[in-house]
Amino acid sequence: MATQNIVAPDLKPRLVYHFMEGEGKYGGYKRDLLSRELTKEEVKMFSCLECGGLLRESHVTSEGIQKCKPCTDVNNRNTIPFTVTDNAIEGLDSICPLKTRGCEWEGKISEVSYHLDMCQYVLLDCEWSCGVVMERANIETHSRVCEEVMIECERNCGVGMLRKRDMKIHTINSCPFAVVPCVYAKYGCEAMVERKALKTHVNDKSIDHLEMLRSENEMDKDKIFELEAKTNEMNAVMNRLKNDVVKLKEENQILRIAGYYDLSKDVLMKMIVSSYKGDYVLVFDSVSKKIEDCEKHDRDYAMKGPPFYVGLYKFHAMVVFNDKNANFIGVYLYLMRGDSDDKVPWPLKGMYSFTLLGSRSQSDNYVMILNTSELPERRHIFQRPVNTRNDGYGIPTFMKHSEVVDEKYCKNDSIYIEFKVECTAEPVEF
Ligand SMILES: [Zn+2]
Ligand SMILES: [Zn+2]
Ligand SMILES: [Zn+2]
Ligand SMILES: [Zn+2]
Ligand SMILES: [Zn+2]
């Protein structure tokens, strides 16, 4: 950051360090400022009888008593300045009142006031009112990190005097000189250009961008085709299952099989319809570049997987790099509206497991498991979807970026994340 652009207001000490008796309003010097004990003789010679401190601007009264000037009765005009004592006192060796905090300053008692204006141990409030209290010595270090500091845009775009935290927003959202990814980044354009040059880039590279859009579209078509095939397959399985159960019912075999395996009819039914298990693996390449880009630009990068079926429930997976800007990857499963939703029980019950596959051996796999029943206040997530998909369920802090890129998981800069669902459905009436 351009610290030279910081404008510093006047600093006010947080506490006033009194070096005089009478809380600084009147009286002589405090005796504990001296670096040595006074002799009995000196105590007698140098003390003010009014305030008990060391004489400051000493005056002799008509009774022959020495007092500080501020300590003499203002109505008593019969006092005479006595500079001999002043000279002796002001020459006494002194220490800083903040010696207990570590200040090693030594000087004359008359210089204490001047020293306190510079003493590095004096506590000050942050000049930018962020609430931090610090010793004077730390002001510079703090102003480098304080989010309330007023600065000018370091890219000299002409925007001046914003708080540092607002400057970050300025950089992300509006600075014409900030380097930003191309608006076609999600379709594969890797260009990073100054915001003001974005329009020109988009125009110059319009052919490339169109090509990227076209191939993305082709990929979508493939995905839809794949999905339709899977749906048909699932419907076929469903019908077979249905027919089998009807047949079993008709032949009264269910009870006989149940009897054979010593199971109740309910348990057997449950076994037939609840053995839903499925998984989907998402692969990411250029992992370190994705992480680096996200961290550098304080943004996240979400990648959505294609739909897949677990039994007759439809899902898609999602991975978010730099989730919530916290330098973690987050993993989520989304329950989607499926064609056979009227044939399965709701809410969905079961386990979601997220596994970052080990690159060398299965024993390195990193698994986190969530149980759908652990979330009673957000049960709608597992109800039959009304829209295309429900809210996702997952772990925003699945793993730190720094751990993800470890070669334990990351090989050829790629990682594999497995999303697994195990449904434990209730018996269904056919
Ligand atoms: Zn006095
Ligand atoms: Zn000091
Ligand atoms: Zn501050
Ligand atoms: Zn700017
Ligand atoms: Zn581009």
mmCIF file of C-alpha atoms and ligand atoms in Angstrom, residues 153 157 170 175, ligand 4:
data_model
loop_
_atom_site.group_PDB
_atom_site.id
_atom_site.type_symbol
_atom_site.label_atom_id
_atom_site.label_comp_id
_atom_site.label_asym_id
_atom_site.label_seq_id
_atom_site.Cartn_x
_atom_site.Cartn_y
_atom_site.Cartn_z
ATOM 1 C CA CYS A 153 -5.777 4.658 -4.802
ATOM 2 C CA CYS A 157 -6.758 6.301 -10.864
ATOM 3 C CA HIS A 170 -12.984 0.062 -4.910
ATOM 4 C CA CYS A 175 -11.010 0.876 -10.069
HETATM 5 ZN ZN ZN B 4 -8.382 3.200 -8.274
#
